[in-house]
mmCIF file of C-alpha atoms (C1' of nucleotides) in Angstrom:
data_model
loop_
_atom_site.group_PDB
_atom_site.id
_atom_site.type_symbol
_atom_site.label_atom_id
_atom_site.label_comp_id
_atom_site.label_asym_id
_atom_site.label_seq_id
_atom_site.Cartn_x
_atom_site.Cartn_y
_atom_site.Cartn_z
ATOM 1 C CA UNK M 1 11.478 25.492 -34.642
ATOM 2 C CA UNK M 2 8.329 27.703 -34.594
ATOM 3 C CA UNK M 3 6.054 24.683 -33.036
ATOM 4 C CA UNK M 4 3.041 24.137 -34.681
ATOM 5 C CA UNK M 5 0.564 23.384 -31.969
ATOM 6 C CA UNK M 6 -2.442 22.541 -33.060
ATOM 7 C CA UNK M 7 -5.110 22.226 -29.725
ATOM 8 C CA UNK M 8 -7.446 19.390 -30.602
ATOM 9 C CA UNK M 9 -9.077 19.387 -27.487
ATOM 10 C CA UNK M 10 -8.032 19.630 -23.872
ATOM 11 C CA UNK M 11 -6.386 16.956 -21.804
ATOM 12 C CA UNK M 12 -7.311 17.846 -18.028
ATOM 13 C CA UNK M 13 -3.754 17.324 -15.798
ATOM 14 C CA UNK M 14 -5.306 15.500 -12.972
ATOM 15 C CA UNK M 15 -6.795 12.999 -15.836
ATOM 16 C CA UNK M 16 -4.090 10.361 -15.158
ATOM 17 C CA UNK M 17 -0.936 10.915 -16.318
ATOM 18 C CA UNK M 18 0.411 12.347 -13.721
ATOM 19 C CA UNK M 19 2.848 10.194 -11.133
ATOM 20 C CA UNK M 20 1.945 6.530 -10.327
ATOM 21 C CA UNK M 21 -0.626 5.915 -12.887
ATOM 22 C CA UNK M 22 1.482 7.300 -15.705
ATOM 23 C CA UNK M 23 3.157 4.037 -17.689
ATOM 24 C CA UNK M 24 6.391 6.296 -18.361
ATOM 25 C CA UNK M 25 6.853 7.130 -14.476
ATOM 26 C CA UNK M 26 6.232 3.369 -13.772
ATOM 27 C CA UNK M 27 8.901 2.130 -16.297
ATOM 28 C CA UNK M 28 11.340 4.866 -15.183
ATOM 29 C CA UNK M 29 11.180 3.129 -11.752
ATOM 30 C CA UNK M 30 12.082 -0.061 -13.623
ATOM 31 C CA UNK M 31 14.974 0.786 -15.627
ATOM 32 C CA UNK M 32 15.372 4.540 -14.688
ATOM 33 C CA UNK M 33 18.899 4.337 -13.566
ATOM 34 C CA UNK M 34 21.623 5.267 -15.984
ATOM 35 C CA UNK M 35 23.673 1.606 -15.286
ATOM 36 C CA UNK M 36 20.624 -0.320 -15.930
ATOM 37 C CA UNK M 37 20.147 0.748 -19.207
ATOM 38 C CA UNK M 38 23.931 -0.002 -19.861
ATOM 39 C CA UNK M 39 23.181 -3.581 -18.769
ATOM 40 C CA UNK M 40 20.449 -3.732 -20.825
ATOM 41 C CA UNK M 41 22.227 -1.853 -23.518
ATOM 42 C CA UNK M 42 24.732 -4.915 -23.269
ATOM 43 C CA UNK M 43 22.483 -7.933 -22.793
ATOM 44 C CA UNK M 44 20.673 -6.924 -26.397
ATOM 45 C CA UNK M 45 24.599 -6.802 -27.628
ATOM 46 C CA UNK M 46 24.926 -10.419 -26.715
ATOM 47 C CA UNK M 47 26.679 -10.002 -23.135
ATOM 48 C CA UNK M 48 25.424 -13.074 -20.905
ATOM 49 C CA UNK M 49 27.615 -13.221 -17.990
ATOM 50 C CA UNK M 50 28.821 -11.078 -15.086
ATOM 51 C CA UNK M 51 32.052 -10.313 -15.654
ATOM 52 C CA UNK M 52 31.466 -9.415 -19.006
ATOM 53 C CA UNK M 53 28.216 -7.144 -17.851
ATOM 54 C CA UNK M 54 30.764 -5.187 -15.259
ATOM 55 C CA UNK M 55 33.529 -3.990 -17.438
ATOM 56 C CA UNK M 56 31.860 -3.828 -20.880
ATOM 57 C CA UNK M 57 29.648 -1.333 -19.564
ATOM 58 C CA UNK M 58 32.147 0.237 -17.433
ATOM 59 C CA UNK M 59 30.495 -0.923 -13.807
ATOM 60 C CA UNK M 60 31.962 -1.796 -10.933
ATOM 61 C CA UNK M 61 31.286 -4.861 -9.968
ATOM 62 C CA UNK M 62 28.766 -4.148 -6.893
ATOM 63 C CA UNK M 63 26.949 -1.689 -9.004
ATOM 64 C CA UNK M 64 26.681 -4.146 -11.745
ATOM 65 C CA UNK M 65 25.977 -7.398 -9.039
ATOM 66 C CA UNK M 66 23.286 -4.736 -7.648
ATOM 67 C CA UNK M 67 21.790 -3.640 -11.382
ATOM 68 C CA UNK M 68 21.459 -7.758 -12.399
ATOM 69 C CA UNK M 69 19.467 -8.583 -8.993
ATOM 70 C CA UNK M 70 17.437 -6.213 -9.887
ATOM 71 C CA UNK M 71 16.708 -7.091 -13.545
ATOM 72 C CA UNK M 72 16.170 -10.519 -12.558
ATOM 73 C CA UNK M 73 13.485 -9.548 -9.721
ATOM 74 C CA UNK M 74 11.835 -7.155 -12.060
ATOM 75 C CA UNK M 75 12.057 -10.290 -14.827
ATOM 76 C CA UNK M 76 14.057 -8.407 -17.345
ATOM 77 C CA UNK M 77 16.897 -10.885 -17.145
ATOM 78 C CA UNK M 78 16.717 -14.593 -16.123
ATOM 79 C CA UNK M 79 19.602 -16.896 -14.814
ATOM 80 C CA UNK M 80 19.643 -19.896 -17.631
ATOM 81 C CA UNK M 81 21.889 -22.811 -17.497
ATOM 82 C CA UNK M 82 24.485 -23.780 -19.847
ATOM 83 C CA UNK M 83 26.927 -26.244 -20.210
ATOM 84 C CA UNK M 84 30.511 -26.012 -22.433
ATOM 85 C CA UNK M 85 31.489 -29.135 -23.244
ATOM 86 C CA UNK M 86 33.752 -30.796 -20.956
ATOM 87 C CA UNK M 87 32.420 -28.485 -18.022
ATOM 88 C CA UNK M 88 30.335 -27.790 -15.280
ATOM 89 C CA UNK M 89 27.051 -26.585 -15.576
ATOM 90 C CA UNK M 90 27.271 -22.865 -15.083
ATOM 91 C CA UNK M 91 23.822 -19.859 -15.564
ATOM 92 C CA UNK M 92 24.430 -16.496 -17.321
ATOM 93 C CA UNK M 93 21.820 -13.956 -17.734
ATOM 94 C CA UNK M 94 19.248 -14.448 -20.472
ATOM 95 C CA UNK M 95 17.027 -11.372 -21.661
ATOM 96 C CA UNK M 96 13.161 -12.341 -21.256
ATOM 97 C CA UNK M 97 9.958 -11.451 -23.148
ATOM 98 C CA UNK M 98 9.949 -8.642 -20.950
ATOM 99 C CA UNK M 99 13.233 -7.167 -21.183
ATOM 100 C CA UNK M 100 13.364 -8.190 -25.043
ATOM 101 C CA UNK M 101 10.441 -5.702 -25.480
ATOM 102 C CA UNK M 102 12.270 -2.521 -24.194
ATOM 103 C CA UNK M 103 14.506 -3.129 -27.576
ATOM 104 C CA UNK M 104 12.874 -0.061 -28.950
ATOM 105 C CA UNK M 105 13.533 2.457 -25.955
ATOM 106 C CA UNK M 106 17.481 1.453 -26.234
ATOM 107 C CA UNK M 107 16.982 1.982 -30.423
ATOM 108 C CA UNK M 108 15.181 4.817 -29.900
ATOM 109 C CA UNK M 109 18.041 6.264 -27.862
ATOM 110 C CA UNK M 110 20.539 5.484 -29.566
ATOM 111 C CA UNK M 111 19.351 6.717 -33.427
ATOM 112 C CA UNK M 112 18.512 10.438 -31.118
ATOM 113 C CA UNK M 113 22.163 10.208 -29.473
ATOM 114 C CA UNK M 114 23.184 9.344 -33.421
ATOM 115 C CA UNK M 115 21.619 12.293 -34.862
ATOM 116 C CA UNK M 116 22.469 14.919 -31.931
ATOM 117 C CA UNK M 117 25.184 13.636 -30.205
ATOM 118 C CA UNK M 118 27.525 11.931 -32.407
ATOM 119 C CA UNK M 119 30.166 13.175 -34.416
ATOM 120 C CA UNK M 120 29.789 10.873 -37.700
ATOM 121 C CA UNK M 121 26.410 8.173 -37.536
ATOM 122 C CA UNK M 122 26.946 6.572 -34.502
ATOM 123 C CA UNK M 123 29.510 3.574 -33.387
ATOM 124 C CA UNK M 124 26.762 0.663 -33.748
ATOM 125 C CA UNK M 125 24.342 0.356 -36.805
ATOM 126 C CA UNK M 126 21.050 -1.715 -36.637
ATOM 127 C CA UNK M 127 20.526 -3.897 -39.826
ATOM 128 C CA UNK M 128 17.983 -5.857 -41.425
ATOM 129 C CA UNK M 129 18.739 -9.287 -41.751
ATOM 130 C CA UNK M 130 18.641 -10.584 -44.923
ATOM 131 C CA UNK M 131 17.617 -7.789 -46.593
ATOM 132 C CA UNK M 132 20.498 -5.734 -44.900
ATOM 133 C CA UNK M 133 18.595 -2.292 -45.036
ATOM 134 C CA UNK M 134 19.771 0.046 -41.867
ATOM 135 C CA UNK M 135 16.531 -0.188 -39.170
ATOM 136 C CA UNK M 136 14.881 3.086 -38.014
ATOM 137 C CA UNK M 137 12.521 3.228 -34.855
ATOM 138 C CA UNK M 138 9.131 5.263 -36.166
ATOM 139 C CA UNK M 139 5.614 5.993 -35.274
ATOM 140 C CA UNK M 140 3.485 3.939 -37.429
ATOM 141 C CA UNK M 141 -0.653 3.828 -36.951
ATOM 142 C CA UNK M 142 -2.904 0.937 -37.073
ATOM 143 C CA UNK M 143 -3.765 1.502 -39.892
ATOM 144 C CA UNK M 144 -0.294 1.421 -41.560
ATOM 145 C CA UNK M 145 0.354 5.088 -41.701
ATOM 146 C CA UNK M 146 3.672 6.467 -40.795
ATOM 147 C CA UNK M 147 2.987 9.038 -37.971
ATOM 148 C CA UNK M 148 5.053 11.989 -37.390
ATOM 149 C CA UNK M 149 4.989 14.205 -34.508
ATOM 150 C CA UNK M 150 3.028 16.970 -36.482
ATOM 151 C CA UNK M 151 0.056 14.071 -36.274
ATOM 152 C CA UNK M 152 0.081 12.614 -32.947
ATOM 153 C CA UNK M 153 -3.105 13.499 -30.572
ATOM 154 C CA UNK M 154 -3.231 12.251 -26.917
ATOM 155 C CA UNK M 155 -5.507 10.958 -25.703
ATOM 156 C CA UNK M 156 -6.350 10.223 -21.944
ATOM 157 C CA UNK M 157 -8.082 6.772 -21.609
ATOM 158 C CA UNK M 158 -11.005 7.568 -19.343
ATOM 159 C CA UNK M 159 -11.849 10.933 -20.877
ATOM 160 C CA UNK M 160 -10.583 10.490 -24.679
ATOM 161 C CA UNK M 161 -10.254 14.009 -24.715
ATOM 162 C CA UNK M 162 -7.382 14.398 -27.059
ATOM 163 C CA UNK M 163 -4.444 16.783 -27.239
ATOM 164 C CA UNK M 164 -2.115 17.274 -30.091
ATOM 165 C CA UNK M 165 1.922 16.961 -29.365
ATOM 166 C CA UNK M 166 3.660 19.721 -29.126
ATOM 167 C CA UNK M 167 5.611 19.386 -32.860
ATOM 168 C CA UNK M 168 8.362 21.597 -33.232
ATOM 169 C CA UNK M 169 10.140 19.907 -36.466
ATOM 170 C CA UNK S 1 11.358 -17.080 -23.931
ATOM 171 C CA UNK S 2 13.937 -19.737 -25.190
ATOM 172 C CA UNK S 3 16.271 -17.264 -26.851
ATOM 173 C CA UNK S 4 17.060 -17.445 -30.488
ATOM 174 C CA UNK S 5 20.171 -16.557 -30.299
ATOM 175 C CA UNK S 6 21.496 -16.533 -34.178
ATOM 176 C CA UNK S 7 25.175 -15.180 -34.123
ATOM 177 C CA UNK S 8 26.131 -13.809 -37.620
ATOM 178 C CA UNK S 9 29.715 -12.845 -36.980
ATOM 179 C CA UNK S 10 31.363 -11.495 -33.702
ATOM 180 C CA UNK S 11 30.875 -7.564 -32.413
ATOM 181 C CA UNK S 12 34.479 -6.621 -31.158
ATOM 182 C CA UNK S 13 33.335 -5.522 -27.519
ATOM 183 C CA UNK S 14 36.336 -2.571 -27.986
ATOM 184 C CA UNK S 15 34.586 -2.324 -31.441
ATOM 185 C CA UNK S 16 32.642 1.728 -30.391
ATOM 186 C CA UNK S 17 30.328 0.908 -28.574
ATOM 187 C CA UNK S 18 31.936 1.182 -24.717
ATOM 188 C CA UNK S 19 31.706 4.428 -23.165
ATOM 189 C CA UNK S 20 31.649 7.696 -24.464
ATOM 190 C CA UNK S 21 31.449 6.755 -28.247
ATOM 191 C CA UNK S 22 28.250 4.854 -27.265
ATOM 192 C CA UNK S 23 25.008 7.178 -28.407
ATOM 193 C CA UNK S 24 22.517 5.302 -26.029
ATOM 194 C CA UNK S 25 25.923 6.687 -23.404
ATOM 195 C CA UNK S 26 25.608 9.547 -24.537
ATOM 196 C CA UNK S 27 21.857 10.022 -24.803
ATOM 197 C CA UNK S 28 22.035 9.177 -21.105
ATOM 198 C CA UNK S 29 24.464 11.612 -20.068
ATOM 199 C CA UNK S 30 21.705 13.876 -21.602
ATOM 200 C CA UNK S 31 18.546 12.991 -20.597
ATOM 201 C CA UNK S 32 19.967 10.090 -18.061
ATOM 202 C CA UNK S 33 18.180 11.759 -14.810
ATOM 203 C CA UNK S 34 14.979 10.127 -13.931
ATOM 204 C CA UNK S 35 13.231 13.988 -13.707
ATOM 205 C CA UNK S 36 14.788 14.837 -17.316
ATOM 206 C CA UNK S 37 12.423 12.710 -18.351
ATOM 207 C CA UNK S 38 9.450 13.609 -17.078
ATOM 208 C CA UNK S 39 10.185 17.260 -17.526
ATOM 209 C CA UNK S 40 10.424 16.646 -21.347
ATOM 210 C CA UNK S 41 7.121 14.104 -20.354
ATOM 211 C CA UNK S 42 5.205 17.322 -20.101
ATOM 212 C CA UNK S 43 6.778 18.903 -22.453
ATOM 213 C CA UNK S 44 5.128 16.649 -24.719
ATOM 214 C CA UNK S 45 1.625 16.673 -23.306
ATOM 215 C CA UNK S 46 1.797 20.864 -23.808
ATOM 216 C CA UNK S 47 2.954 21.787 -20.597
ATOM 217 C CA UNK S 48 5.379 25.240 -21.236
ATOM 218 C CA UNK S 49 5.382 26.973 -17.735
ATOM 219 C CA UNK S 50 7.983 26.985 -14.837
ATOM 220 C CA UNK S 51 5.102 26.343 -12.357
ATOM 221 C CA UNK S 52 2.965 23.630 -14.408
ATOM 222 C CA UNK S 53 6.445 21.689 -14.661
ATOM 223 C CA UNK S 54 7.218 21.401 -11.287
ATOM 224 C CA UNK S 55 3.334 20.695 -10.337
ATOM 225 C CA UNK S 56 3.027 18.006 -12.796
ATOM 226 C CA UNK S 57 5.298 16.624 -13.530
ATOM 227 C CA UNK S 58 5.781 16.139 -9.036
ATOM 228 C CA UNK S 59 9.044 17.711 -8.906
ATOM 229 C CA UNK S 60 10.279 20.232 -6.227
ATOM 230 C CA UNK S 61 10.798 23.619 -8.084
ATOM 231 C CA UNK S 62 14.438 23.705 -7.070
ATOM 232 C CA UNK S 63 14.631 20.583 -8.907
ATOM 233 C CA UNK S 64 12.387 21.219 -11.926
ATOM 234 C CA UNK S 65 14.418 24.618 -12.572
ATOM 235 C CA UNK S 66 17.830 22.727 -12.325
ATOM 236 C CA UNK S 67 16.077 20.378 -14.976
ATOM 237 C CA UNK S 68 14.835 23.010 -17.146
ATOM 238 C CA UNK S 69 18.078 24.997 -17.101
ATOM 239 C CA UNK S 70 20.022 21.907 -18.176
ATOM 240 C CA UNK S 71 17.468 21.645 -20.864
ATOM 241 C CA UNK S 72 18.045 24.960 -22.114
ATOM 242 C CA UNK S 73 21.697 24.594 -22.420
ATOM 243 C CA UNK S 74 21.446 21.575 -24.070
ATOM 244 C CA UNK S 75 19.201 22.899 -26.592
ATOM 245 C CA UNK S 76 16.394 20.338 -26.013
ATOM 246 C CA UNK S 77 14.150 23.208 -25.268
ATOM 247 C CA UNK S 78 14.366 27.024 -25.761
ATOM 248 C CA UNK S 79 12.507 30.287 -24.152
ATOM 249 C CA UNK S 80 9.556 31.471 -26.412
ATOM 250 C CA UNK S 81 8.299 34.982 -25.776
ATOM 251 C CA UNK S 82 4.589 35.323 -25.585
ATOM 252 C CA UNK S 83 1.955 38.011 -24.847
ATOM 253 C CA UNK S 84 -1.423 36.947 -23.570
ATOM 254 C CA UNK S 85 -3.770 40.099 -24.598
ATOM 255 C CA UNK S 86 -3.477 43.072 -22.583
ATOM 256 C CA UNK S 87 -0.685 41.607 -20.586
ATOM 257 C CA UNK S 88 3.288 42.094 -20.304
ATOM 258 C CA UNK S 89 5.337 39.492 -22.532
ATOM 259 C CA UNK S 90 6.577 36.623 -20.875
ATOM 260 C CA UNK S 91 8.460 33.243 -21.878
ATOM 261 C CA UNK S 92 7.771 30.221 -22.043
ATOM 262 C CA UNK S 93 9.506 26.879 -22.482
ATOM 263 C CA UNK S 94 9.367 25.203 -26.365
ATOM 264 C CA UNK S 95 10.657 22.346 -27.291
ATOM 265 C CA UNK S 96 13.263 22.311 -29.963
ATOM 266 C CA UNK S 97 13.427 20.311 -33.002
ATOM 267 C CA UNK S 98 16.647 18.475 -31.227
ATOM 268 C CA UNK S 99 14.266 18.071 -27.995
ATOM 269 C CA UNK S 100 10.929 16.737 -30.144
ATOM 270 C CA UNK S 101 12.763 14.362 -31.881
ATOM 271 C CA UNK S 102 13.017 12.306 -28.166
ATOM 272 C CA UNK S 103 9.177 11.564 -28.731
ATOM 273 C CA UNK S 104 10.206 8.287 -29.636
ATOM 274 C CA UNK S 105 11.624 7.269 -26.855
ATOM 275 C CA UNK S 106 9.346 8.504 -24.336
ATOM 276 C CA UNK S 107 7.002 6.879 -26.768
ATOM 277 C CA UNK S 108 8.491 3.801 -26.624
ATOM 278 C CA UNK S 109 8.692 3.484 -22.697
ATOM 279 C CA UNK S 110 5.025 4.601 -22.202
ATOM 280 C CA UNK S 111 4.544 1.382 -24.453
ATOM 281 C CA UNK S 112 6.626 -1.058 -22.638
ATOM 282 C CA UNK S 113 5.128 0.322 -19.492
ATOM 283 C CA UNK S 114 1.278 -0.072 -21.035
ATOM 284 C CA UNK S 115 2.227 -3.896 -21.876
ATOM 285 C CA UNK S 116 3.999 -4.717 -18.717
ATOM 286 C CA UNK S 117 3.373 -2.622 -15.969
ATOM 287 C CA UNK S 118 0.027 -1.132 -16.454
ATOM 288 C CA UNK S 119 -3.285 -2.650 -15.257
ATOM 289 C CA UNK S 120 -5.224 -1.860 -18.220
ATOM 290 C CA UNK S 121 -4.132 -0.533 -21.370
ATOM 291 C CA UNK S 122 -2.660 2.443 -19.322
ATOM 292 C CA UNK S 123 -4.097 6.065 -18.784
ATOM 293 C CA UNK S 124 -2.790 8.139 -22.163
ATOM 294 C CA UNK S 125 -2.993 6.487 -25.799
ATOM 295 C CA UNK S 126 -1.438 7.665 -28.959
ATOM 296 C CA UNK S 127 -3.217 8.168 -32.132
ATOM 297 C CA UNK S 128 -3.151 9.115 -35.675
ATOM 298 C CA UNK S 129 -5.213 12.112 -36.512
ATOM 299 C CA UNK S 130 -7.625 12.286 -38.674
ATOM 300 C CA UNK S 131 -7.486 8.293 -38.940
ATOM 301 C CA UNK S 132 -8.071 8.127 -34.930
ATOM 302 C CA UNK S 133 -5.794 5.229 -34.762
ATOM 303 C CA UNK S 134 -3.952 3.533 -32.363
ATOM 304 C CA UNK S 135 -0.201 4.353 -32.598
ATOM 305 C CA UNK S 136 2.544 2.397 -31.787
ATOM 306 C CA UNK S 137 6.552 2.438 -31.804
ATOM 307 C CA UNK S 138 8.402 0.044 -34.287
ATOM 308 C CA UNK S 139 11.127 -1.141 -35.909
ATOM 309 C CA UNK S 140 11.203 -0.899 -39.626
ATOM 310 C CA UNK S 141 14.163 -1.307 -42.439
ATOM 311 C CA UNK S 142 15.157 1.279 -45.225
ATOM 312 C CA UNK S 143 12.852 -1.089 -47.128
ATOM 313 C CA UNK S 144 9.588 -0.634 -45.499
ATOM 314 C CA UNK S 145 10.106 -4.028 -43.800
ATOM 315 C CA UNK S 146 8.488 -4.577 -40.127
ATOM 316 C CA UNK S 147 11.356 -5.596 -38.472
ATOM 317 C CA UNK S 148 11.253 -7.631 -35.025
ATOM 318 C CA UNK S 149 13.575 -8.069 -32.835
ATOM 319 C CA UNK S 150 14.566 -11.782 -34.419
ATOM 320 C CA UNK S 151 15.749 -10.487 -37.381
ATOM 321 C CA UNK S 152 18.259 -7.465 -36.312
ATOM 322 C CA UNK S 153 21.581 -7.317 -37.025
ATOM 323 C CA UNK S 154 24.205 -5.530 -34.933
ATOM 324 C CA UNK S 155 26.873 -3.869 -37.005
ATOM 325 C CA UNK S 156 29.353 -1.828 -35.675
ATOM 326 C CA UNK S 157 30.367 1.018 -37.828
ATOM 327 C CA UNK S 158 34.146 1.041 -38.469
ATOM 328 C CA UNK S 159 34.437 -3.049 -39.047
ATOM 329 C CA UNK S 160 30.840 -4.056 -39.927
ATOM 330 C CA UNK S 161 31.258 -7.263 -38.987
ATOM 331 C CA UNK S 162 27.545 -8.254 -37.672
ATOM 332 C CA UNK S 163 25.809 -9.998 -35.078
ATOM 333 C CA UNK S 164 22.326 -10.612 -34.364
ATOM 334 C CA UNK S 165 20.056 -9.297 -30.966
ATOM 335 C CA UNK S 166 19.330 -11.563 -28.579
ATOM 336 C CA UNK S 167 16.205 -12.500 -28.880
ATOM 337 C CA UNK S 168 13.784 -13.946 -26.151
ATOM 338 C CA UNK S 169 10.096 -13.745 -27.633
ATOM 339 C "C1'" DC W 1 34.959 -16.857 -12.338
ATOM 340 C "C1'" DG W 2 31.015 -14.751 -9.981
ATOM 341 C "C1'" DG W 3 30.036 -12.506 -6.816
ATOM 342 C "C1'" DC W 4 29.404 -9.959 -1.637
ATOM 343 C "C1'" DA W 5 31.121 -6.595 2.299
ATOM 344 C "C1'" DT W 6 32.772 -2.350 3.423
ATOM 345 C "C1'" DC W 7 33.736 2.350 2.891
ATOM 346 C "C1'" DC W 8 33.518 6.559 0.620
ATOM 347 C "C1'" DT W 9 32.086 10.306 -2.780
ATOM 348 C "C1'" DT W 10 28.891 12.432 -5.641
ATOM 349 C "C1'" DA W 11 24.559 13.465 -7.721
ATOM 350 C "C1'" DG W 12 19.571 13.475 -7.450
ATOM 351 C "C1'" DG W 13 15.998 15.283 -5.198
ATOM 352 C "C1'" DG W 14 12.663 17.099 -1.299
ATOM 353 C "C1'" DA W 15 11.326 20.977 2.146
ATOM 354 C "C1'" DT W 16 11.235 25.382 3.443
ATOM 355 C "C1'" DA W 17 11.889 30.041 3.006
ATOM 356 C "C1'" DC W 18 12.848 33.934 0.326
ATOM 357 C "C1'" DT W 19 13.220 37.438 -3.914
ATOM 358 C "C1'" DG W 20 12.217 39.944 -8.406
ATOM 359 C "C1'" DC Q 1 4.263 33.810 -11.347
ATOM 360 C "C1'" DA Q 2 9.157 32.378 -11.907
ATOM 361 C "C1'" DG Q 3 12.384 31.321 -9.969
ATOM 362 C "C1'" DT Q 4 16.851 31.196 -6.065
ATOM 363 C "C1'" DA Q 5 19.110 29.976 -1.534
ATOM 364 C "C1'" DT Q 6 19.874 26.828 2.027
ATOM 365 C "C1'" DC Q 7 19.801 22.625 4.233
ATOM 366 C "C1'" DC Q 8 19.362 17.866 4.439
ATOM 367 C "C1'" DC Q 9 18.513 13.064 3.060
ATOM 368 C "C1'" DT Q 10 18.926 9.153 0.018
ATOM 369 C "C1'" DA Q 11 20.357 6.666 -3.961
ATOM 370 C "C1'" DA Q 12 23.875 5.805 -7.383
ATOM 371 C "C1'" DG Q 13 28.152 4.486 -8.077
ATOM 372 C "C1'" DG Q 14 33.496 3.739 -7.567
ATOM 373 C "C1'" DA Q 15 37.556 1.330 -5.020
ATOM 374 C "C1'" DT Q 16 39.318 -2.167 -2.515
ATOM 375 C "C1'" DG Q 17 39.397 -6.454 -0.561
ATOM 376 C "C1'" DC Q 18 37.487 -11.003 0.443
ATOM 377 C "C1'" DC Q 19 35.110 -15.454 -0.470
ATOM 378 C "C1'" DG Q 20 32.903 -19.821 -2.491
#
DNA sequence: CGGCATCCTTAGGGATACTG
DNA sequence: CAGTATCCCTAAGGATGCCG
């Protein structure tokens, strides 16, 4: 509660956040719908094929037929061939570069749904390998700083005017 | 590309993470609307007005007060009172601690938009300040380990049996 | 098994006009 | 300025059935 703002500066509204430009609008056209997510949600848990897409993430099948077309076209997903022994060459849906790389949204959401929304920590825990430590998404710095909120400034990329985030931790 | 798929056990697909006991499911149910998002967008950039909402963040005000209303009730943001001098007190809209802790995820999907969407470098950065730096989302262990994406672990929380993240970089 | 076709219902969202 | 009321359109999604 009581949000600290601290105004570092002024960051004009028409300076480029606002609708097309903005890179969170754009990705919300991407993977803005609730099932897409869920397909992502279960490609990073190891689903590769359609069946398995459809009912582990509760779909119907013409909603989830209609969500994979549209994470292959976007290159999210891509079809990949594999063979089991003894039988025909089938494809199942691979995650790419692309879609590997919104990891951290779906981590994201899930350790906030953890925290808020959850009754104990959460069904699924994210682990370390090796070293076995539970994972954490966080703000870090280029300079190897841990950021929280209370230190974040925005800054608009043709101005660099900068703007603190609202921090109400 | 070329997926390093390194299975470490088997994740139960009735093992908590379908449906409702999902947090990324139930994050979604929250904040699952494409205008949720950009509500709490603006949020973040300082916007706390009805009218500045709606304006920027493009929405129609029937919408943006829906969107605000659900906000309220789901305690991701709460009315302030405040009294510009000489004037009658008004409210305005605050995030709450439950609604600033989401940073992270808009955070993250401004990033993945920036890298694979975006022209440029897109139109608002993140920084650290007083060190002015650059700041990014990331995964890191309990140990203060960078973690990426090929080394995660799934484990779900009742059986912790464990298996690893796709991984296509 | 991996879909597509069809039909239907609901939720998201815009436009316009109006009120406290 | 901060909404609400109404109306309408479109997109998201489920159910069922069919097809290669």
């Amino acid at each position: 509660m009581d949000p600290a703002v601290h105004m570092t500066g002024a960051l004009d509204p028409r300076g480029g956040w606002v609708a097309e430009e903005c890179s969170i609008s754009r990705a919300l056209e991407v993977i803005g719908a609730r099932s897409t997510l869920l397909i992502l949600r279960e490609a990073f848990y190891g689903t590769t094929r359609f069946a398995d897409f459809a009912s582990r993430a509760g779909l119907s099948e013409p909603v989830a037929a209609a969500r994979l077309r549209e994470l292959l076209s976007d290159g999210l997903l891509e079809l990949q061939d594999y063979q089991d022994p003894g039988k025909r060459t089938r494809q199942d849906y691979r995650l790419t570069p692309k879609g590997a790389e919104l990891f951290p949204v779906l981590a994201a959401l899930m350790q906030w749904g953890d925290r808020w929304l959850a009754e104990s920590d959460g069904p699924v825990e994210l682990r370390h390998r090796g070293c076995e430590q539970h994972v954490a998404v966080q703000l870090r710095c280029a300079a190897g700083h841990e950021v929280d909120s209370g230190e974040l400034d925005l800054a608009s990329g043709a101005s660099h005017q900068a703007r603190s985030v609202p921090d109400a931790t």
